[in-house]
Coordinates of C-alpha atoms in Angstrom, one line a residue:
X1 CA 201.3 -43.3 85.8
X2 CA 198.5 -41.6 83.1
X3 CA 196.0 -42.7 85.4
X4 CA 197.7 -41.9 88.6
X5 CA 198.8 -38.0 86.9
X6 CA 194.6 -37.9 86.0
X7 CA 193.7 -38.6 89.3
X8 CA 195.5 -35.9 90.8
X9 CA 194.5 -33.8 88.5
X10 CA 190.7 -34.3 89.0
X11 CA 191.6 -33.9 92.6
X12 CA 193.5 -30.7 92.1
X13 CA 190.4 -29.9 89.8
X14 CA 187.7 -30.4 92.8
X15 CA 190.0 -28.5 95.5
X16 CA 189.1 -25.4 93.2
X17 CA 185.7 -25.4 95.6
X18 CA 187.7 -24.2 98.3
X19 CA 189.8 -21.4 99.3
X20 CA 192.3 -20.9 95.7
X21 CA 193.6 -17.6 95.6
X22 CA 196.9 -17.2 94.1
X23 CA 199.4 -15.3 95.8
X24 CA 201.7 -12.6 94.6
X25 CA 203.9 -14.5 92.1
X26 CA 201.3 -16.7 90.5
X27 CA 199.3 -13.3 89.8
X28 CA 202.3 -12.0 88.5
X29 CA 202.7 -15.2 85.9
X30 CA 199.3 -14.8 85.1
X31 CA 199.8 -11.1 84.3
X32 CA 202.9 -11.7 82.0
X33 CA 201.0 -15.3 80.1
X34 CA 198.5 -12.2 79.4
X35 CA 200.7 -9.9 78.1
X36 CA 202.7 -12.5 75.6
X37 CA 200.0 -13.3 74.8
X38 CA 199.4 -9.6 73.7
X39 CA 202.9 -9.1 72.2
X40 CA 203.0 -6.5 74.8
X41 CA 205.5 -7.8 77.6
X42 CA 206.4 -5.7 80.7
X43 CA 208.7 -7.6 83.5
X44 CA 210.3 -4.4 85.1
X45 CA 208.3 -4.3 88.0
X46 CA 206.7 -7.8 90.3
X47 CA 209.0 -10.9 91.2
X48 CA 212.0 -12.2 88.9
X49 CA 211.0 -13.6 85.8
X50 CA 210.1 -17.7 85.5
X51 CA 209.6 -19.7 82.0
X52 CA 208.0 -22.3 83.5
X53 CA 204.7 -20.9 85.1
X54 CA 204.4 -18.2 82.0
X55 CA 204.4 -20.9 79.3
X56 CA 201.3 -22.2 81.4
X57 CA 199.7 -18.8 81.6
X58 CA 200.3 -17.1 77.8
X59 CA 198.4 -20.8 76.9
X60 CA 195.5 -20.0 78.9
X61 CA 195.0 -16.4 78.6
X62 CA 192.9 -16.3 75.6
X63 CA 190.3 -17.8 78.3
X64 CA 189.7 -14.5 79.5
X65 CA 187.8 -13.4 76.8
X66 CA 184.9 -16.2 78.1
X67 CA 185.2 -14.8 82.3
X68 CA 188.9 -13.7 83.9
X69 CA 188.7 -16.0 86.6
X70 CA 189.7 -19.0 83.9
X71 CA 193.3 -18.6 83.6
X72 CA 193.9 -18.2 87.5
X73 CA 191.8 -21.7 88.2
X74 CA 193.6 -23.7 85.0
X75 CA 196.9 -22.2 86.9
X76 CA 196.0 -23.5 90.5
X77 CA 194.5 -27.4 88.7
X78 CA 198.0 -27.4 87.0
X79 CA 200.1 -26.1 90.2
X80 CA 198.1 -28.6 92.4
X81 CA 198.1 -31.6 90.2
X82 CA 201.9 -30.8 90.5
X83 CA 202.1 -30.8 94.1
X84 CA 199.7 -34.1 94.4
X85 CA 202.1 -35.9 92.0
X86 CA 205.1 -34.5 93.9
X87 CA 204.0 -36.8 97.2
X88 CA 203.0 -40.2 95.0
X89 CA 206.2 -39.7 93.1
X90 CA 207.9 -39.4 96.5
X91 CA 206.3 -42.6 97.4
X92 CA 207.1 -44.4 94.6
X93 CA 211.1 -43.3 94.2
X94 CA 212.1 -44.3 97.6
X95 CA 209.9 -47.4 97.3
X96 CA 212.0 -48.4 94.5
X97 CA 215.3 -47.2 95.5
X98 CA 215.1 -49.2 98.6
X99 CA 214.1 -52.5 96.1
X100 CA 213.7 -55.7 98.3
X101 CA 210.5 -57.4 99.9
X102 CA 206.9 -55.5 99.5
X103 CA 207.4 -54.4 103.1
X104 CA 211.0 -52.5 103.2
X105 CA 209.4 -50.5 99.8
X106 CA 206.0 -49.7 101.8
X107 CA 208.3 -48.5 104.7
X108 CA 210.1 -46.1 102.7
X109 CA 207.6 -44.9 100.2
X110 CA 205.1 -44.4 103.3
X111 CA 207.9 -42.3 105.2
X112 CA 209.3 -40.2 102.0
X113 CA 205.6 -39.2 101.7
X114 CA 204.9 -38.5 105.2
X115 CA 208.2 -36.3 105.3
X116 CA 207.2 -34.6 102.0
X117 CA 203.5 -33.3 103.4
X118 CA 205.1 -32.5 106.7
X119 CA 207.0 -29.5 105.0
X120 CA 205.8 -26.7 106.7
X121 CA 205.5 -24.6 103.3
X122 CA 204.1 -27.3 101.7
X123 CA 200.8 -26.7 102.3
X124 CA 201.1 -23.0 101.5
X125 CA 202.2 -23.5 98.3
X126 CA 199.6 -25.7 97.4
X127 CA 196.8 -23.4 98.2
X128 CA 198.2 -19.9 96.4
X129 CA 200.0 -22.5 93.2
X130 CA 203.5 -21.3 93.8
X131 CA 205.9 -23.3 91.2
X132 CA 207.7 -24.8 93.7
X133 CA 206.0 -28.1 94.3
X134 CA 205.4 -29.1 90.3
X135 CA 209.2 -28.8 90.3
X136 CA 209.9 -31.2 92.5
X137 CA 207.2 -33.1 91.0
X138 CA 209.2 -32.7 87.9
X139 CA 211.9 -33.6 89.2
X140 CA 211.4 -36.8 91.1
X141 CA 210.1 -37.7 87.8
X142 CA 213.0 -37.1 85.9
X143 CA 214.8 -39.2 88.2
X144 CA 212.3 -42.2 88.0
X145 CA 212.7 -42.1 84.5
X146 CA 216.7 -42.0 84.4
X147 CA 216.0 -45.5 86.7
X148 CA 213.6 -47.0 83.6
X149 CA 216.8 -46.6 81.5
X150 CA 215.4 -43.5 79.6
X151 CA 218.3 -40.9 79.9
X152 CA 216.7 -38.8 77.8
X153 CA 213.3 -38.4 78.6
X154 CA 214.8 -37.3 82.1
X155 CA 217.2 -34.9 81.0
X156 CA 214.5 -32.9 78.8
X157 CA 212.2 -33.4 82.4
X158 CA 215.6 -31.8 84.1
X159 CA 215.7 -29.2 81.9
X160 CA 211.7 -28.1 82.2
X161 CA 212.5 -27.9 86.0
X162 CA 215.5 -25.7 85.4
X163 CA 212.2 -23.3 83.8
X164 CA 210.8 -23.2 87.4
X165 CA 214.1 -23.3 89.4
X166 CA 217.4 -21.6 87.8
X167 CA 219.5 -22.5 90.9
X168 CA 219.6 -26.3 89.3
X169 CA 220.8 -25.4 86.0
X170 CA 224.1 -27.0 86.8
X171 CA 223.0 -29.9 87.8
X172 CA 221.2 -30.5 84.5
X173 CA 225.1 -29.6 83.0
X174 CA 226.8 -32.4 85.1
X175 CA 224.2 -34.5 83.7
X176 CA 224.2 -33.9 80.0
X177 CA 228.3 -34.2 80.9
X178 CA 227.6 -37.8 82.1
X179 CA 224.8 -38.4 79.2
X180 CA 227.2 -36.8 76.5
X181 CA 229.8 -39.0 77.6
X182 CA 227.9 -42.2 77.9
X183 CA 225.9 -41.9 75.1
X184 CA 227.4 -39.6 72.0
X185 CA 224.3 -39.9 70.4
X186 CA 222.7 -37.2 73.1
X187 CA 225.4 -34.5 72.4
X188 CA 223.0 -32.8 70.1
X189 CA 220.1 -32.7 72.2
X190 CA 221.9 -31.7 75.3
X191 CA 223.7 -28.8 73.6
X192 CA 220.3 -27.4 71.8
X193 CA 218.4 -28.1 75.3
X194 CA 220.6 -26.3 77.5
X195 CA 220.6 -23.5 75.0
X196 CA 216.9 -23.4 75.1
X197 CA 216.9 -23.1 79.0
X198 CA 219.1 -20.2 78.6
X199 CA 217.5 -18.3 76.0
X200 CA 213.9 -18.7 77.8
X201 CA 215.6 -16.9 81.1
X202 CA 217.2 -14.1 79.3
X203 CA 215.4 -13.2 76.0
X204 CA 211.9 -12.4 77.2
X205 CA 213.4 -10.0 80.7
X206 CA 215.0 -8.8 77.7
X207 CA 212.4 -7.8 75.7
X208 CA 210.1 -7.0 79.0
X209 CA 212.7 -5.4 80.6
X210 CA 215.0 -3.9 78.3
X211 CA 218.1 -6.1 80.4
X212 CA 219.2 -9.4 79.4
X213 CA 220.2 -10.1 83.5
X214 CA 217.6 -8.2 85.2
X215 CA 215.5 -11.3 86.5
X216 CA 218.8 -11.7 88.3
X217 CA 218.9 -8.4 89.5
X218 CA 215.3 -8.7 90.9
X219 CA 216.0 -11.9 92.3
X220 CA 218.5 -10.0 94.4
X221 CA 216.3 -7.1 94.9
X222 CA 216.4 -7.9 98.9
X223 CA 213.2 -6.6 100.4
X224 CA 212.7 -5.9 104.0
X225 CA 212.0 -9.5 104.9
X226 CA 215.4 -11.1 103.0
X227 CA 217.0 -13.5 105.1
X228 CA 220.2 -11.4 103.3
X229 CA 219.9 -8.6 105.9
X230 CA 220.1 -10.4 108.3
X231 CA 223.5 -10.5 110.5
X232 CA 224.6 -13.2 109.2
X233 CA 222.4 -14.3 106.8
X234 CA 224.0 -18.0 105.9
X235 CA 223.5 -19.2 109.2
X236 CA 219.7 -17.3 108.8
X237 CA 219.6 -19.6 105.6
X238 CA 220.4 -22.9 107.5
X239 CA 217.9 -22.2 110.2
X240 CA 215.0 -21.8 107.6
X241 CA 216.2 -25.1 106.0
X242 CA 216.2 -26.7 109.1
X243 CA 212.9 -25.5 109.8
X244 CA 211.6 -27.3 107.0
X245 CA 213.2 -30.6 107.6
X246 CA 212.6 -33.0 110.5
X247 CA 215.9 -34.1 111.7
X248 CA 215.2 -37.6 112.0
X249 CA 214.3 -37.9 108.7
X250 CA 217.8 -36.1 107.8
X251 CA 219.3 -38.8 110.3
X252 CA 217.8 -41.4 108.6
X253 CA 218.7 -40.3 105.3
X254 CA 222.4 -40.4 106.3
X255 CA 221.9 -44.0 107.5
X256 CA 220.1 -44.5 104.3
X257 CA 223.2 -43.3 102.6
X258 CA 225.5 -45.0 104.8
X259 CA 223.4 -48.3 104.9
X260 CA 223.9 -48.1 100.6
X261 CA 227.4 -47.7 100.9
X262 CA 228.0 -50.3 103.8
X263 CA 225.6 -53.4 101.5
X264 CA 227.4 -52.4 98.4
X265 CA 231.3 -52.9 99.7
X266 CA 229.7 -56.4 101.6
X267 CA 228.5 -57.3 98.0
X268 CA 224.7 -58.1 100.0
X269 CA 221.8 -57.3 98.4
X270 CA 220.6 -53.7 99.1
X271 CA 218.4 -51.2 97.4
X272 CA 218.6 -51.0 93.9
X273 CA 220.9 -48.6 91.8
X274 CA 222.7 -47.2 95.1
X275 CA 224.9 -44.7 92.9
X276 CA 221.3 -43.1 92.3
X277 CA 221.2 -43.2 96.2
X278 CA 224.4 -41.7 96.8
X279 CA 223.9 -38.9 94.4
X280 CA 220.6 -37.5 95.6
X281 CA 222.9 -37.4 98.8
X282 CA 225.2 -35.3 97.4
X283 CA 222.4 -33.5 95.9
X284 CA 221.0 -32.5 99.0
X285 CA 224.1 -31.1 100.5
X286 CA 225.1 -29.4 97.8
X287 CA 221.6 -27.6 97.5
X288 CA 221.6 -26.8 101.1
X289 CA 225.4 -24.9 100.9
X290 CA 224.1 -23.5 97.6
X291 CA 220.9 -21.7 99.4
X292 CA 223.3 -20.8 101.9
X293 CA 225.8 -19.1 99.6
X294 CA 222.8 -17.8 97.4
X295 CA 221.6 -15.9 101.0
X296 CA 224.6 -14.5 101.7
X297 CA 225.4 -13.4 98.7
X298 CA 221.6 -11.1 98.4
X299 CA 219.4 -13.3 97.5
X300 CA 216.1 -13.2 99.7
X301 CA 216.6 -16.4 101.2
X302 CA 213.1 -18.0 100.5
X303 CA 212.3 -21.1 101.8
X304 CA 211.2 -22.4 98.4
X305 CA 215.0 -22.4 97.3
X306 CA 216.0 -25.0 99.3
X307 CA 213.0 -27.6 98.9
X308 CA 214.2 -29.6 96.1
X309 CA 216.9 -30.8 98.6
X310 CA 214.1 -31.5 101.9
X311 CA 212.3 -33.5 98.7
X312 CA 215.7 -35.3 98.0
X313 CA 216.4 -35.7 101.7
X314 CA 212.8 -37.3 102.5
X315 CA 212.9 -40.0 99.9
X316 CA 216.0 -41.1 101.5
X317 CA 214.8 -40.4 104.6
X318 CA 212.7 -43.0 103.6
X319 CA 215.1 -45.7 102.3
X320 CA 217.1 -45.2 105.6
X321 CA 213.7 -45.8 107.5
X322 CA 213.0 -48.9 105.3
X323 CA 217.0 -50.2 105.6
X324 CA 216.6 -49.6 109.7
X325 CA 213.3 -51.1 110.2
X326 CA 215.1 -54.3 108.8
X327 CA 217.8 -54.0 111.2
X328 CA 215.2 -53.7 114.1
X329 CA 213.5 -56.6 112.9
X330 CA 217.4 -58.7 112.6
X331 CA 218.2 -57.4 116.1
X332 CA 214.6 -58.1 117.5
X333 CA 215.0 -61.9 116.5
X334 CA 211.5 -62.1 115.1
X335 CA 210.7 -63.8 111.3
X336 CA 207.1 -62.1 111.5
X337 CA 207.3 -59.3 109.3
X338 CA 203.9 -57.9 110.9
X339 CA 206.1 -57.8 114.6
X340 CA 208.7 -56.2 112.9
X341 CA 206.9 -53.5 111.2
X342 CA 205.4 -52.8 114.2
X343 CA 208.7 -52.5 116.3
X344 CA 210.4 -50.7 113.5
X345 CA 206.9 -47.8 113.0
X346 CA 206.9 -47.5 117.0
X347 CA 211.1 -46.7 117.1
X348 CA 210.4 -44.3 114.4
X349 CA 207.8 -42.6 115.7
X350 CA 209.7 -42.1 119.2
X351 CA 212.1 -40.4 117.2
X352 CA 209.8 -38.2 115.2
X353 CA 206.6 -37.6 117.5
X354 CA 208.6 -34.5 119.3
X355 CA 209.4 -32.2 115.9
X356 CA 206.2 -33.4 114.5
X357 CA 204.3 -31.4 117.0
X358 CA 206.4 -28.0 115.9
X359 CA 205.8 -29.3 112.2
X360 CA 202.1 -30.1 112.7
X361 CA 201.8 -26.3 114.4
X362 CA 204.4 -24.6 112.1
X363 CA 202.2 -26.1 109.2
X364 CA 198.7 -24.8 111.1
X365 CA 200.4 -21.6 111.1
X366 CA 201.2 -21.2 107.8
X367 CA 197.7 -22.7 106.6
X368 CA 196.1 -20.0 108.7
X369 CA 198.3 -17.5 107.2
X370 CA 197.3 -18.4 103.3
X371 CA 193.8 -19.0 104.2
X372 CA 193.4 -15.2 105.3
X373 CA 195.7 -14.2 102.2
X374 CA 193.1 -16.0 100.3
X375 CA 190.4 -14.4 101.6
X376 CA 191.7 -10.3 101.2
X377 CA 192.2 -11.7 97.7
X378 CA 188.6 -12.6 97.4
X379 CA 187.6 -9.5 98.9
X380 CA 189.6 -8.0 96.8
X381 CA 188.0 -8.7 93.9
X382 CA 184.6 -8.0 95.2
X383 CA 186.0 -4.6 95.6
X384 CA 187.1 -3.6 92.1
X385 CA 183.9 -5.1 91.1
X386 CA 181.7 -3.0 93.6
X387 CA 183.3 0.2 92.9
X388 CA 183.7 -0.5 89.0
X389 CA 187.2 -1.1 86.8
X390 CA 185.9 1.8 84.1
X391 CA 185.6 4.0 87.3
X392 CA 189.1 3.3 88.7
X393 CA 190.9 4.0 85.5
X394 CA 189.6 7.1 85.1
X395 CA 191.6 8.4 87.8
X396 CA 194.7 6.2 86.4
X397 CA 196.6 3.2 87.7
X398 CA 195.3 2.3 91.4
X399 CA 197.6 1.5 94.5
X400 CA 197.0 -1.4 96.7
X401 CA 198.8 -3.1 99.5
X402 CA 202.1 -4.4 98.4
X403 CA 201.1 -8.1 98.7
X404 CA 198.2 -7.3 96.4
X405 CA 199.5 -4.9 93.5
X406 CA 200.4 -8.0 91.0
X407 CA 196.3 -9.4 91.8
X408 CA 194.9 -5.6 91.1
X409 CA 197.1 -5.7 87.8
X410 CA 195.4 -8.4 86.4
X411 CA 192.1 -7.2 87.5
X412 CA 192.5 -4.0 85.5
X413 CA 194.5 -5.1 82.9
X414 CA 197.1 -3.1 83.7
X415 CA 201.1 -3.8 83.7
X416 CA 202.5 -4.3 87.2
X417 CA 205.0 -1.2 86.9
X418 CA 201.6 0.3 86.2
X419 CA 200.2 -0.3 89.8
X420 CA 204.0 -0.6 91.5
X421 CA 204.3 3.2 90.6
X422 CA 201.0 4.7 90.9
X423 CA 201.8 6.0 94.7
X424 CA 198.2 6.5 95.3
X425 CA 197.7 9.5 92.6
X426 CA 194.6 7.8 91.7
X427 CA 192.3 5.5 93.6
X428 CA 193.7 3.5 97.0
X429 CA 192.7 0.1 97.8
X430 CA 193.7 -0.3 101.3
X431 CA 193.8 -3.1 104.1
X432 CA 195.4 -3.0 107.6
X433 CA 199.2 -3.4 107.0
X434 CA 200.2 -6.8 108.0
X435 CA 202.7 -9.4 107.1
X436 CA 199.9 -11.4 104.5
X437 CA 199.3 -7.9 102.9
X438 CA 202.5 -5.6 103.1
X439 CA 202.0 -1.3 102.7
X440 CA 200.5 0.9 101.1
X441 CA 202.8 3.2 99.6
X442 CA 201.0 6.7 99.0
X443 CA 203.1 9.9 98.1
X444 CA 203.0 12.7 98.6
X445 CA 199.6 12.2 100.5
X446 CA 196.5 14.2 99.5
X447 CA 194.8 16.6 102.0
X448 CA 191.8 14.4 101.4
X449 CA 190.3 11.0 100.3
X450 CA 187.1 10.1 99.9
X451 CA 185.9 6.8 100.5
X452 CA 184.1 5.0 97.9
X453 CA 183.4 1.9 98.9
X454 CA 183.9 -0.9 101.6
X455 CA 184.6 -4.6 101.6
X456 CA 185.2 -6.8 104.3
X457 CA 188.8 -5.1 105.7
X458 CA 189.7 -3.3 102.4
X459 CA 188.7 0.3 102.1
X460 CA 188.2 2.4 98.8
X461 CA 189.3 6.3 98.4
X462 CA 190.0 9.0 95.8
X463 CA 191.5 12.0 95.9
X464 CA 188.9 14.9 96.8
X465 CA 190.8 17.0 94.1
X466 CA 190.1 14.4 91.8
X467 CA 186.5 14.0 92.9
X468 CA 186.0 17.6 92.1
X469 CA 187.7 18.0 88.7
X470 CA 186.6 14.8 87.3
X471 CA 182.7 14.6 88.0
X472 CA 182.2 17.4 86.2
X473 CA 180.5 16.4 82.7
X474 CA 182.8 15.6 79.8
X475 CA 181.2 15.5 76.4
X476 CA 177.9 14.5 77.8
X477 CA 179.9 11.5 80.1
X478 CA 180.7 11.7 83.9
X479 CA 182.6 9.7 86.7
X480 CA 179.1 8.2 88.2
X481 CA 178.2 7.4 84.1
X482 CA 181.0 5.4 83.7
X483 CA 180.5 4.1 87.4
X484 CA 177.0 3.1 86.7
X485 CA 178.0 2.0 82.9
X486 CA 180.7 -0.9 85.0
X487 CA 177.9 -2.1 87.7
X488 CA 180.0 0.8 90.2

């Protein structure tokens, strides 16, 4: 697995040549890592705070001092590497849950993968580093390891993805109940463990934000695009899960489940440990009614909620795939296993060729989407550097495009409330409003802005007040000084 885990990690490592922008979250982390690192935390403003990614990013911020492009690219390796092991891991969890000859494990490692990297946010995540698919990676890991025997080792990997994903927290409970009860010995570690998890969500919002619970109250902060305004926003929840699911692979993970269930009263031989098999089921459905509940009850509904369970349901999508390709083969009457793979792929892809086309374009869509996100983040920084940081601080904290405020934070250095609040009393750094970029909120509006500077779509103003106040000479230093002084 060492070997497998570095060569993701060199392939996460060499994707860093193309587009690998993160997005609004990741800047955020990166922001925060910064500030630990400074003993000078601020978490009122951005998304809702997460452990896992800010451990990550306090460890790399001292890079800055050497160019401040480091931490963001060590992010992006570690967030990709993540997502790459996600897919083997995939792979190798249904292969081994479906057990039996070298062709039923192929079968289902082949299709857990395939359903995994059909996700239409999958792709999307990968690009801008969102948390997301390390989790899962995490996760699939924790439950490969509670198959080696090592209950342990997967509980403490259960609790890291808990860092990541608080929504899963009592699932780590029900299984330090089943280790606690099966092995005494683990009472102390569970107990100190789960404490830790706790502490690590509430004691730095604390500090940062002066509230003990207010990462839950910005989790439930419901902007305009929360599936929680919706009309009904469970039945909005189920539709986005839906969306990133194929249903024959959530077919075929019932029959995987069923198939378990059916060998296991016959006493034939079946995949191996099929209470593992049964309990990702219930894991699954209990994840889906929990993003449900979570929706309607003000969270925003994002589609990375519910992935854990399209992860769970593609590995046994996978098994189901592997335990129906054998029944083909039985019903076919054929002993070559090359006839019967081939009878049991073609079946499956009759079921799955007319939702792969709205997953192949749902996918395009979404890479299209991050790929221009990635871009006015580029641009972005070729902005601040054109007009000059020293010169934007003079006139005090910027505004930028909502989608961009947590990037242009950790350009200047600034806290996010710094650039959430500024309401374009200093400089603007605008692009056309749309969905990848958000508004500009500016008030009151001055009578007039001068532009400053020009980048691909993103325009630069100040305030003409400002203009005329501030370029007058001040101790011998003036705004186009300080310009010059920052390559402006």
């Amino acid at each position: 697995m060492a070997r497998i885990t570095a060569g993701c990690m060199a392939l996460a490592t060499i994707s860093l040549f193309g587009p690998s922008q993160p997005s609004y979250d990741p800047w955020a982390w990166l922001v925060w890592g910064r500030e630990v690192a400074h003993f000078s935390l601020d978490t009122t403003s951005g998304p809702s705070w997460k452990p896992l990614p800010v451990m990550f990013t306090t460890l790399f911020a001292p890079f800055s001092a050497l160019d401040d492009g480091i931490p963001p690219a060590l992010w992006i390796v570690v967030a990709r590497t993540g997502g790459l092991l996600a897919i083997v891991l995939a792979f190798k969890l249904a292969a081994r849950l479906a057990g039996g000859p070298s062709l039923r494990r192929w079968t289902a490692g082949t299709v857990a993968a395939g359903a995994l990297l059909l996700t239409p946010e999958w792709f999307r995540y990968l690009i801008h580093g969102n948390e997301v698919p390390l989790a899962i990676a995490l996760a699939l890991a924790a439950v490969d390891r509670h198959l080696d025997g090592s209950r342990r080792t997967a509980f403490v990997l259960g609790a890291v993805v808990c860092l990541a994903r608080p929504e899963l927290f009592g699932f780590l409970l029900l299984y330090g109940a089943y280790l606690c009860w099966t092995e005494p010995s683990t009472r102390t570690l569970v107990g100190v463990t789960a404490v830790l998890v706790v502490a690590a969500w509430i004691v730095p919002s604390w500090i940062g934000a002066g509230s003990p619970l207010y990462a839950g109250n910005q989790a439930r902060s419901e902007p305009s695009w929360s599936l929680s305004l919706a009309p009904s926003p469970w039945r909005a929840a189920l539709s986005v899960a839906q969306a990133q699911s194929l249903l024959a692979i959530e077919l075929l993970a019932v029959v995987g489940v069923a198939g378990v269930l059916a060998r296991r009263r016959a006493g034939s031989l079946g995949p191996e440990r099929p209470g593992v098999v049964v309990a990702l089921g219930a894991f699954a459905l209990t994840m889906v009614a929990l993003y449900a509940g979570m929706t309607q009850a003000g969270f925003s509904g994002n589609a990375r909620y519910v992935l854990p369970a399209v992860a769970a349901i593609a590995v046994l999508g996978g098994v189901g795939a592997a335990l129906t390709g054998e029944l083909l083969v039985r019903t076919a009457g054929t002993r070559r296993p090359v006839v019967g793979a081939a009878i049991a792929g073609a079946v499956l892809l009759l079921a799955v060729v007319p939702e792969i086309r709205s997953h192949v374009r749902a996918t395009r869509m979404e890479t299209s989407e991050s790929l221009e996100r990635s871009r006015l983040h580029s641009q972005l920084d070729r902005a601040v550097q054109r007009v000059g940081a020293g010169y934007v601080l003079l006139f005090g904290p910027p505004t930028v495009n909502r989608s961009f405020q947590t990037h242009l934070a950790w350009d200047l250095k600034l806290h996010l409330s710094d650039v959430q609040g500024s309401r374009g009393r200093g400089v603007v750094f605008r692009t056309p409003d749309q969905p990848v970029a958000g508004v500009v909120r500016v008030y009151p509006r001055a009578r007039q802005r001068v532009p400053i500077a020009r980048v691909g779509p993103w325009r630069v103003s100040e305030r003409a007040v400002a203009r005329h106040i501030f370029t007058w000479p001040i101790e011998g230093f003036s705004l186009r000084n300080a310009a010059a002084s920052t390559g402006g």
